[in-house]
Every structure is written in C-alpha cells, then in structure tokens.
Amino acid sequence: MTRAYGRVVEHDERSRRFAVRPAFALRTVLWRHNAPVLDQGEIGSCTGHALAQWLNCEIGAKSRGGGGAYLTSDNALTLYEMATQLDEIPGFYPPHDTGSSGLAVCKAGVAQGYLSSYRHAFGFDQFLHAMQSGPVLVGTDWFTGMESPDDKFFIRPSGGLVGGHEYLALGANLTAQYVTILNSWSADWGSGGRARISFDDFKTLLAREGDVTVPVGVGA
C-alpha cells in the first residue's frame, strides 16, 4: 500500500507569544471522535486531514455549524490547498504536492471560518496541559517503526525515517503513560485508525523539531 505523509517543518518564533495556558490540574483524557476516519490516500495532505478530523470530534461541533455534517476528505483537501498558499514552503497544491505545516493549516482553518484562532504547545509538559482542553494537531518525523502498530497498537520511532507526518492527538493516559493518536489512513490502520505512542517515544519525537498546534474552535 502506498501511503502519503506531507508534514513540513515550519516554525515561527512569534508563535511563542501564543503558548497554551497551564491547566489547573492534569488528568487522563480521551476525546471523542465518532465520525468516519478519513483517508488522505496518496496525497500529502495530512495537515488538512488532521484539522478536518479535529473538526469532526465532538469538540468541533460548533465549528461545523452547530453539529452539522462531518467534514470529508474533500474538505480536508480544501484546507490543505489553502495551507500551501499560506505557508512559506515553495510551491502550491495543486499542482505540486508540497506538503504543509500545522501552523499553516490552522491559518487556513481561521480563513475558512472553522477556527477563531489557534495556539501552540512547546514541549511535552505544555502538550499535556493543552490536551486537557481538547485534541491537538501534532507534526513530527515518521519512521518505519510507526507504519504498522503492534499487537497492543503501539508505534515506535524506530527504523528508517520516511518523512514528516501530521496527525491528531486524541488522548493522554497519565497512568499507563501513552498518547492516543488518530491517523488519516482510514479506519483499517491500527485500531479503527488509532494507535498509541509511549510518553518516552513522544518526547523523542517532539525533540526532533516536532510541533503541537492547538486549534480554537468558533464559539470556544
């Protein structure tokens, strides 16, 4: 099976002015996503698909127009197309499948009226605090050890580097110390499109120029 990725590193020092605010207390969270799992196919639109799946979570209902129809891969591609126009990466989609960033796709989400704003989490501790309020977009390197989850649905940053990828973090289990992610490779991947990353491995990924973008929905 041919799989696409599409996350490109794009960091802006000005983003540090918009870091997430600390939560009062940390707890285990797993945010609800009942929509069909999207599939980016062979296009490097993981950023657009990750944001579309955020909007398809229960927390994104207002941003969809009071719980309107779930976003589709067509909507995700529209977000990706605009992201390639807003980022600093040479080229645009279409025709060039350049990939994009979490920063740019959230800019697209604001421009298309889905988001009121977005914030950023810097480092693992801020990531945990951001997760207290809802799912977040995560952009990291992607390795061959992450291609197929094991029998406990864990993926690991081992083996060869295959590219950069954007995905949705749905949960953080403080007791078992793992992050639950939702990928955009259909429900056939992992456990209904989901997989787990241990806290230690997630820290490793963030340390390799990983980024966490925190959408703020309309009416939030």
Coordinates of N, CA and C in Angstrom, one line a residue:
M1 N 0.8 -1.2 0.0 CA 0.0 0.0 0.0 C 0.9 1.2 0.0
T2 N 0.6 2.2 -0.9 CA 1.3 3.5 -0.9 C 0.7 4.4 0.1
R3 N 1.5 4.9 1.0 CA 1.0 5.9 2.0 C 1.7 7.2 1.8
A4 N 0.9 8.3 2.0 CA 1.4 9.6 1.9 C 1.6 10.2 3.3
Y5 N 2.5 11.2 3.3 CA 2.7 11.9 4.6 C 2.4 13.4 4.4
G6 N 3.4 14.3 4.4 CA 3.2 15.6 3.9 C 3.4 16.7 4.9
R7 N 3.9 16.4 6.1 CA 4.2 17.5 7.1 C 5.6 18.0 6.9
V8 N 5.7 19.3 6.8 CA 6.9 20.0 6.6 C 7.2 20.9 7.8
V9 N 8.4 21.0 8.3 CA 8.7 21.8 9.5 C 8.6 23.3 9.1
E10 N 7.8 24.0 9.8 CA 7.7 25.4 9.6 C 7.4 26.1 11.0
H11 N 8.4 26.6 11.6 CA 8.3 27.2 12.9 C 8.5 28.7 12.8
D12 N 7.7 29.4 13.6 CA 7.8 30.8 13.6 C 8.0 31.3 15.0
E13 N 9.1 32.0 15.3 CA 9.4 32.4 16.6 C 8.3 33.2 17.3
R14 N 7.5 33.9 16.5 CA 6.4 34.7 17.0 C 5.3 33.8 17.7
S15 N 5.3 32.5 17.3 CA 4.3 31.6 17.9 C 4.5 31.5 19.4
R16 N 5.7 31.8 19.9 CA 5.9 31.6 21.4 C 5.1 32.6 22.2
R17 N 4.6 33.7 21.5 CA 3.7 34.6 22.2 C 2.3 34.0 22.4
F18 N 2.1 32.9 21.8 CA 0.7 32.3 21.8 C 0.7 30.9 22.3
A19 N 1.5 30.7 23.4 CA 1.6 29.4 24.0 C 0.3 29.1 24.8
V20 N 0.0 27.8 25.0 CA -1.2 27.5 25.7 C -1.0 27.9 27.2
R21 N -2.2 28.1 27.8 CA -2.1 28.4 29.2 C -2.2 27.2 30.1
P22 N -1.5 27.1 31.2 CA -1.5 25.9 32.0 C -2.9 25.6 32.5
A23 N -3.2 24.3 32.6 CA -4.4 23.8 33.2 C -4.3 23.8 34.7
F24 N -5.4 23.8 35.4 CA -5.3 23.8 36.9 C -4.7 22.4 37.4
A25 N -5.1 21.4 36.7 CA -4.6 20.0 37.1 C -4.6 19.1 35.9
L26 N -3.7 18.2 35.9 CA -3.6 17.2 34.8 C -4.4 16.0 35.1
R27 N -5.1 15.4 34.1 CA -5.8 14.2 34.3 C -5.8 13.4 33.0
T28 N -6.0 12.1 33.0 CA -6.1 11.3 31.8 C -7.3 11.8 31.0
V29 N -7.1 11.9 29.7 CA -8.2 12.4 28.8 C -8.2 11.5 27.6
L30 N -9.4 11.3 27.0 CA -9.5 10.7 25.7 C -10.7 11.3 25.0
W31 N -10.5 12.2 24.1 CA -11.5 13.0 23.4 C -12.3 12.2 22.4
R32 N -13.6 12.4 22.3 CA -14.5 11.6 21.5 C -14.4 12.0 20.0
H33 N -14.3 11.0 19.2 CA -14.3 11.2 17.7 C -15.2 10.0 17.2
N34 N -16.4 10.3 16.8 CA -17.3 9.3 16.3 C -17.5 9.3 14.8
A35 N -16.9 10.2 14.1 CA -17.0 10.4 12.7 C -16.3 9.3 11.9
P36 N -16.6 9.0 10.7 CA -15.8 8.1 9.9 C -14.3 8.6 9.8
V37 N -13.4 7.7 9.9 CA -12.0 8.1 9.8 C -11.6 8.4 8.4
L38 N -11.0 9.6 8.2 CA -10.6 10.0 6.8 C -9.4 9.3 6.3
D39 N -9.2 9.3 5.0 CA -8.1 8.7 4.4 C -7.5 9.7 3.4
Q40 N -6.3 10.1 3.6 CA -5.6 11.0 2.7 C -5.1 10.4 1.4
G41 N -5.2 9.1 1.3 CA -4.8 8.4 0.1 C -3.4 8.6 -0.3
E42 N -3.1 9.0 -1.5 CA -1.7 9.2 -2.0 C -1.3 10.6 -2.1
I43 N -2.1 11.5 -1.4 CA -1.8 13.0 -1.4 C -1.2 13.3 -0.1
G44 N -0.2 14.2 -0.1 CA 0.5 14.6 1.2 C -0.3 15.7 1.9
S45 N -1.6 15.4 2.2 CA -2.5 16.3 2.8 C -2.7 16.0 4.2
C46 N -1.8 15.4 4.9 CA -2.0 15.0 6.3 C -2.4 16.2 7.2
T47 N -1.9 17.4 6.9 CA -2.2 18.6 7.7 C -3.7 18.9 7.6
G48 N -4.2 19.0 6.3 CA -5.6 19.2 6.1 C -6.5 18.2 6.7
H49 N -6.1 16.9 6.6 CA -6.8 15.8 7.2 C -6.8 15.8 8.7
A50 N -5.7 16.2 9.3 CA -5.6 16.2 10.7 C -6.6 17.3 11.3
L51 N -6.6 18.5 10.6 CA -7.5 19.5 11.1 C -9.0 19.1 10.8
A52 N -9.3 18.5 9.7 CA -10.6 18.1 9.4 C -11.1 17.1 10.5
Q53 N -10.2 16.2 10.9 CA -10.6 15.2 11.9 C -10.7 15.9 13.3
W54 N -10.0 16.9 13.6 CA -10.2 17.7 14.8 C -11.7 18.3 14.7
L55 N -12.0 18.8 13.6 CA -13.3 19.4 13.5 C -14.4 18.4 13.6
N56 N -14.1 17.1 13.2 CA -15.1 16.0 13.3 C -15.2 15.5 14.7
C57 N -14.4 15.9 15.6 CA -14.5 15.5 17.0 C -15.7 16.2 17.6
E58 N -16.2 15.6 18.8 CA -17.3 16.3 19.4 C -17.0 17.7 19.8
I59 N -15.8 18.0 20.1 CA -15.4 19.4 20.5 C -15.5 20.4 19.3
G60 N -15.5 19.8 18.1 CA -15.6 20.7 16.9 C -17.0 20.9 16.4
A61 N -18.0 20.5 17.1 CA -19.4 20.6 16.6 C -19.8 22.0 16.3
K62 N -19.5 22.9 17.2 CA -19.9 24.3 16.9 C -19.2 24.9 15.7
S63 N -18.0 24.5 15.5 CA -17.2 25.0 14.3 C -17.7 24.4 13.0
R64 N -18.4 23.3 13.1 CA -19.1 22.7 11.9 C -20.4 23.3 11.7
G65 N -20.8 24.2 12.5 CA -22.1 24.9 12.3 C -23.2 24.2 13.2
G66 N -22.9 24.2 14.5 CA -23.9 23.6 15.4 C -24.1 22.1 15.3
G67 N -23.0 21.4 15.0 CA -23.1 19.9 14.9 C -23.5 19.5 13.5
G68 N -23.2 20.3 12.5 CA -23.6 19.9 11.2 C -22.8 18.7 10.6
A69 N -22.9 18.5 9.4 CA -22.4 17.3 8.7 C -20.8 17.2 9.0
Y70 N -20.4 16.0 9.1 CA -18.9 15.8 9.3 C -18.2 16.3 8.0
L71 N -17.0 16.7 8.2 CA -16.1 17.1 7.1 C -15.6 15.8 6.4
T72 N -15.4 15.9 5.1 CA -15.0 14.8 4.3 C -13.5 15.1 3.8
S73 N -13.0 14.1 3.1 CA -11.7 14.3 2.5 C -11.6 15.4 1.5
D74 N -12.7 15.7 0.9 CA -12.8 16.9 0.0 C -12.6 18.2 0.8
N75 N -13.2 18.3 2.0 CA -13.0 19.4 2.8 C -11.5 19.5 3.3
A76 N -11.0 18.3 3.7 CA -9.6 18.3 4.1 C -8.7 18.8 3.0
L77 N -8.9 18.4 1.8 CA -8.1 18.9 0.7 C -8.2 20.4 0.5
T78 N -9.4 20.9 0.7 CA -9.5 22.4 0.6 C -8.7 23.1 1.6
L79 N -8.7 22.5 2.8 CA -7.8 23.1 3.9 C -6.4 23.0 3.5
Y80 N -6.0 21.8 3.0 CA -4.6 21.6 2.6 C -4.2 22.6 1.4
E81 N -5.1 22.7 0.4 CA -4.8 23.6 -0.7 C -4.5 25.1 -0.2
M82 N -5.4 25.5 0.7 CA -5.2 26.9 1.3 C -3.9 27.0 2.1
A83 N -3.6 25.9 2.9 CA -2.4 25.9 3.7 C -1.2 26.1 2.8
T84 N -1.1 25.4 1.7 CA 0.0 25.5 0.8 C 0.2 27.0 0.2
Q85 N -0.9 27.7 0.2 CA -0.8 29.1 -0.2 C -0.4 30.0 0.9
L86 N -0.6 29.6 2.2 CA -0.3 30.5 3.3 C 1.0 30.1 4.0
D87 N 1.6 29.0 3.7 CA 2.9 28.6 4.3 C 4.0 29.3 3.5
E88 N 5.2 29.1 4.0 CA 6.5 29.7 3.4 C 7.2 28.6 2.6
I89 N 6.5 27.5 2.3 CA 7.1 26.4 1.5 C 6.9 26.7 0.0
P90 N 8.0 26.6 -0.8 CA 7.8 26.9 -2.2 C 6.8 25.9 -2.9
G91 N 6.0 26.5 -3.7 CA 5.0 25.7 -4.5 C 3.7 25.7 -3.8
F92 N 2.7 25.3 -4.6 CA 1.3 25.2 -4.2 C 0.6 23.9 -4.6
Y93 N -0.4 23.5 -3.9 CA -1.2 22.3 -4.3 C -2.6 22.8 -4.7
P94 N -3.1 22.4 -5.8 CA -2.4 21.8 -6.9 C -1.6 22.8 -7.7
P95 N -0.7 22.4 -8.6 CA -0.4 21.0 -9.0 C 0.6 20.3 -8.2
H96 N 1.4 21.1 -7.4 CA 2.6 20.5 -6.7 C 2.2 20.0 -5.3
D97 N 2.4 18.8 -5.0 CA 2.1 18.2 -3.7 C 3.2 18.5 -2.7
T98 N 3.3 19.7 -2.2 CA 4.4 20.2 -1.5 C 4.4 19.8 0.0
G99 N 3.3 19.4 0.5 CA 3.1 19.2 1.9 C 2.9 20.6 2.6
S100 N 2.7 20.6 3.9 CA 2.5 21.9 4.6 C 2.7 21.7 6.1
S101 N 2.3 22.6 6.9 CA 2.6 22.6 8.3 C 1.3 22.7 9.1
G102 N 1.4 22.4 10.4 CA 0.3 22.6 11.3 C -0.1 24.0 11.5
L103 N 1.0 24.9 11.5 CA 0.8 26.3 11.6 C -0.1 26.8 10.4
A104 N 0.3 26.5 9.2 CA -0.4 27.0 8.0 C -1.8 26.4 7.9
V105 N -2.0 25.2 8.3 CA -3.4 24.6 8.1 C -4.3 25.3 9.1
C106 N -3.8 25.6 10.3 CA -4.7 26.4 11.2 C -5.0 27.8 10.8
K107 N -4.0 28.4 10.1 CA -4.3 29.7 9.4 C -5.4 29.5 8.4
A108 N -5.4 28.4 7.7 CA -6.4 28.1 6.7 C -7.8 27.9 7.4
G109 N -7.7 27.2 8.5 CA -8.9 27.0 9.3 C -9.6 28.3 9.8
V110 N -8.8 29.2 10.1 CA -9.3 30.5 10.5 C -9.9 31.2 9.3
A111 N -9.2 31.2 8.2 CA -9.6 31.9 7.0 C -10.9 31.3 6.4
Q112 N -11.1 30.0 6.6 CA -12.3 29.4 6.1 C -13.5 29.4 7.1
G113 N -13.2 30.0 8.3 CA -14.3 30.2 9.3 C -14.5 29.1 10.2
Y114 N -13.6 28.1 10.2 CA -13.8 26.9 11.1 C -13.2 27.2 12.5
L115 N -12.2 28.0 12.5 CA -11.5 28.3 13.8 C -11.6 29.8 14.1
S116 N -11.6 30.1 15.4 CA -11.5 31.5 15.8 C -10.0 31.9 15.9
S117 N -9.1 31.0 16.3 CA -7.7 31.2 16.5 C -7.0 29.9 16.7
Y118 N -5.8 29.9 17.1 CA -5.0 28.7 17.4 C -3.9 29.1 18.3
R119 N -3.4 28.1 19.1 CA -2.3 28.4 20.0 C -1.2 27.3 19.8
H120 N -0.2 27.3 20.6 CA 0.9 26.3 20.4 C 1.3 25.8 21.8
A121 N 1.8 24.5 21.7 CA 2.3 23.9 22.9 C 3.8 23.6 22.7
F122 N 4.7 24.1 23.5 CA 6.1 23.9 23.4 C 6.6 22.9 24.4
G123 N 7.0 21.7 23.9 CA 7.5 20.7 24.8 C 6.4 19.8 25.4
F124 N 6.8 18.7 26.0 CA 5.9 17.7 26.4 C 4.9 18.2 27.5
D125 N 5.4 18.9 28.5 CA 4.6 19.4 29.6 C 3.4 20.3 29.1
Q126 N 3.8 21.2 28.2 CA 2.7 22.1 27.6 C 1.8 21.2 26.8
F127 N 2.3 20.2 26.1 CA 1.4 19.3 25.3 C 0.3 18.7 26.3
L128 N 0.7 18.2 27.4 CA -0.2 17.6 28.4 C -1.2 18.6 28.8
H129 N -0.8 19.8 29.1 CA -1.7 20.9 29.5 C -2.7 21.2 28.4
A130 N -2.2 21.3 27.1 CA -3.1 21.5 26.0 C -4.2 20.5 25.9
M131 N -3.8 19.2 26.1 CA -4.7 18.1 25.9 C -5.9 18.1 26.9
Q132 N -5.7 18.9 28.0 CA -6.8 19.0 29.0 C -8.1 19.7 28.4
S133 N -7.8 20.5 27.3 CA -8.9 21.3 26.7 C -9.5 20.6 25.4
G134 N -8.8 19.7 24.9 CA -9.2 19.1 23.6 C -8.1 18.4 22.8
P135 N -8.5 17.8 21.7 CA -7.4 17.2 20.9 C -6.5 18.3 20.3
V136 N -5.3 17.9 19.9 CA -4.4 18.8 19.3 C -3.8 18.2 18.0
L137 N -3.3 19.1 17.1 CA -2.5 18.6 16.0 C -1.1 18.5 16.3
V138 N -0.5 17.4 15.9 CA 0.9 17.1 16.2 C 1.6 16.8 14.8
G139 N 2.8 17.5 14.6 CA 3.6 17.2 13.5 C 5.0 16.8 13.9
T140 N 5.3 15.6 13.4 CA 6.6 15.0 13.8 C 7.3 14.3 12.6
D141 N 8.5 13.9 12.8 CA 9.1 12.9 11.9 C 8.3 11.6 12.0
W142 N 8.4 10.8 10.9 CA 7.7 9.5 10.9 C 8.7 8.4 10.4
F143 N 8.7 7.3 11.2 CA 9.7 6.3 10.9 C 9.0 5.0 10.5
T144 N 9.8 4.0 10.0 CA 9.3 2.8 9.5 C 8.6 2.0 10.7
G145 N 9.1 2.2 11.9 CA 8.5 1.6 13.1 C 7.2 2.1 13.5
M146 N 6.7 3.2 12.8 CA 5.4 3.8 13.0 C 4.4 3.4 11.9
E147 N 4.8 2.7 10.9 CA 4.0 2.4 9.8 C 2.8 1.5 10.2
S148 N 3.1 0.5 11.0 CA 2.1 -0.5 11.4 C 2.1 -0.7 12.9
P149 N 1.0 -0.4 13.7 CA 1.0 -0.7 15.1 C 1.2 -2.1 15.5
D150 N 1.8 -2.4 16.6 CA 2.0 -3.8 17.1 C 0.7 -4.3 17.7
D151 N 0.7 -5.5 18.3 CA -0.5 -6.1 18.8 C -1.1 -5.4 19.9
K152 N -0.4 -4.4 20.5 CA -1.0 -3.6 21.6 C -1.3 -2.2 21.0
F153 N -1.2 -2.0 19.7 CA -1.5 -0.8 19.0 C -0.5 0.3 19.2
F154 N 0.8 0.0 19.6 CA 1.8 1.0 19.8 C 2.6 1.1 18.5
I155 N 3.0 2.3 18.2 CA 4.0 2.6 17.2 C 5.2 3.2 17.8
R156 N 6.4 3.0 17.2 CA 7.7 3.5 17.8 C 8.5 4.2 16.7
P157 N 9.2 5.3 17.2 CA 10.1 6.0 16.2 C 11.4 5.2 16.1
S158 N 11.3 4.1 15.4 CA 12.5 3.2 15.2 C 12.6 2.9 13.7
G159 N 13.7 2.4 13.3 CA 13.9 2.1 11.9 C 14.3 3.4 11.1
G160 N 14.0 3.4 9.8 CA 14.4 4.5 8.9 C 13.4 5.6 8.9
L161 N 13.9 6.8 8.7 CA 13.0 8.0 8.6 C 12.3 8.0 7.2
V162 N 11.0 8.1 7.2 CA 10.3 8.1 5.9 C 9.7 9.4 5.5
G163 N 9.7 10.3 6.4 CA 9.1 11.7 6.1 C 8.6 12.3 7.4
G164 N 7.9 13.4 7.1 CA 7.2 14.1 8.2 C 5.7 13.9 8.1
H165 N 5.0 13.8 9.2 CA 3.6 13.5 9.2 C 2.8 14.3 10.3
E166 N 1.6 14.7 9.9 CA 0.7 15.4 10.9 C -0.4 14.4 11.2
Y167 N -0.7 14.4 12.5 CA -1.8 13.6 13.0 C -2.5 14.2 14.2
L168 N -3.6 13.6 14.6 CA -4.3 14.2 15.7 C -4.1 13.4 17.0
A169 N -3.7 14.1 18.1 CA -3.6 13.5 19.4 C -5.0 13.6 20.1
L170 N -5.6 12.4 20.3 CA -6.9 12.3 20.9 C -6.9 12.2 22.4
G171 N -5.8 11.6 23.0 CA -5.8 11.3 24.4 C -4.4 11.2 25.0
A172 N -4.4 11.3 26.3 CA -3.1 11.2 27.0 C -3.5 10.4 28.3
N173 N -2.9 9.2 28.4 CA -3.2 8.3 29.6 C -2.0 8.5 30.6
L174 N -2.3 9.2 31.7 CA -1.2 9.5 32.6 C -0.8 8.3 33.4
T175 N -1.7 7.3 33.6 CA -1.3 6.1 34.4 C -0.4 5.2 33.6
A176 N -0.9 4.8 32.4 CA -0.2 3.9 31.5 C 0.9 4.6 30.7
Q177 N 0.9 6.0 30.7 CA 1.9 6.8 30.0 C 2.0 6.6 28.5
Y178 N 0.9 6.8 27.9 CA 0.9 6.8 26.4 C -0.1 7.9 25.8
V179 N 0.2 8.2 24.6 CA -0.6 9.2 23.9 C -1.4 8.4 22.8
T180 N -2.7 8.6 22.7 CA -3.5 8.0 21.7 C -3.6 9.0 20.5
I181 N -3.3 8.5 19.3 CA -3.4 9.4 18.1 C -4.4 8.8 17.1
L182 N -4.9 9.7 16.3 CA -5.8 9.3 15.2 C -5.1 9.7 13.9
N183 N -4.9 8.7 13.1 CA -4.2 8.9 11.8 C -5.2 9.2 10.7
S184 N -4.7 9.5 9.5 CA -5.6 9.8 8.4 C -5.3 8.8 7.2
W185 N -5.2 7.5 7.7 CA -5.0 6.4 6.7 C -6.2 5.4 6.7
S186 N -7.3 5.9 7.0 CA -8.6 5.1 7.1 C -8.7 4.3 8.4
A187 N -9.9 3.8 8.6 CA -10.1 3.0 9.8 C -9.5 1.6 9.8
D188 N -8.9 1.3 8.6 CA -8.2 0.0 8.5 C -6.9 0.0 9.2
W189 N -6.3 1.2 9.4 CA -5.0 1.3 10.0 C -5.1 1.2 11.6
G190 N -4.3 0.5 12.2 CA -4.3 0.5 13.7 C -5.6 -0.1 14.2
S191 N -6.1 0.5 15.3 CA -7.4 0.2 15.9 C -8.4 1.2 15.5
G192 N -9.1 1.0 14.4 CA -10.0 2.0 13.9 C -9.4 3.3 13.6
G193 N -8.2 3.3 13.0 CA -7.4 4.5 12.7 C -6.6 5.0 13.8
R194 N -6.6 4.4 14.9 CA -5.9 4.9 16.1 C -4.7 4.1 16.4
A195 N -3.8 4.7 17.2 CA -2.6 4.0 17.7 C -2.1 4.7 18.9
R196 N -1.1 4.1 19.6 CA -0.6 4.6 20.8 C 0.9 4.9 20.7
I197 N 1.4 5.9 21.3 CA 2.8 6.3 21.4 C 3.1 6.5 22.9
S198 N 4.2 5.8 23.3 CA 4.5 5.9 24.7 C 5.0 7.4 25.0
F199 N 4.9 7.8 26.2 CA 5.3 9.1 26.6 C 6.8 9.3 26.2
D200 N 7.6 8.4 26.5 CA 9.1 8.5 26.2 C 9.3 8.7 24.7
D201 N 8.6 7.9 23.9 CA 8.8 8.0 22.4 C 8.2 9.3 21.9
F202 N 7.1 9.7 22.5 CA 6.5 11.0 22.1 C 7.5 12.2 22.4
K203 N 8.1 12.1 23.6 CA 9.1 13.1 23.9 C 10.3 13.1 22.9
T204 N 10.7 12.0 22.5 CA 11.7 11.8 21.4 C 11.3 12.5 20.1
L205 N 10.1 12.3 19.7 CA 9.5 12.9 18.5 C 9.5 14.4 18.6
L206 N 9.0 14.9 19.7 CA 8.9 16.3 19.9 C 10.3 17.0 19.9
A207 N 11.3 16.3 20.4 CA 12.6 16.8 20.5 C 13.3 16.9 19.1
R208 N 12.7 16.2 18.1 CA 13.2 16.3 16.7 C 12.4 17.3 15.9
E209 N 12.3 18.5 16.3 CA 11.6 19.6 15.7 C 10.1 19.3 15.5
G210 N 9.6 18.5 16.5 CA 8.1 18.3 16.5 C 7.4 19.5 16.9
D211 N 6.1 19.6 16.5 CA 5.3 20.8 17.0 C 3.9 20.4 17.3
V212 N 3.3 21.1 18.1 CA 1.9 20.9 18.6 C 1.1 22.2 18.4
T213 N 0.1 22.1 17.5 CA -0.7 23.2 17.2 C -2.1 23.0 17.8
V214 N -2.7 24.0 18.5 CA -3.9 23.8 19.3 C -5.0 24.6 18.7
P215 N -5.9 24.0 17.9 CA -7.0 24.8 17.3 C -7.9 25.3 18.4
V216 N -8.5 26.5 18.1 CA -9.5 27.1 19.0 C -10.8 27.2 18.1
G217 N -11.8 26.5 18.4 CA -13.0 26.5 17.6 C -13.8 27.8 17.7
V218 N -14.7 27.9 16.8 CA -15.6 29.1 16.8 C -16.5 28.9 18.0
G219 N -16.7 30.0 18.8 CA -17.5 30.0 19.9 C -16.9 29.4 21.2
A220 N -15.6 29.0 21.1 CA -14.9 28.4 22.2 C -14.6 29.5 23.3

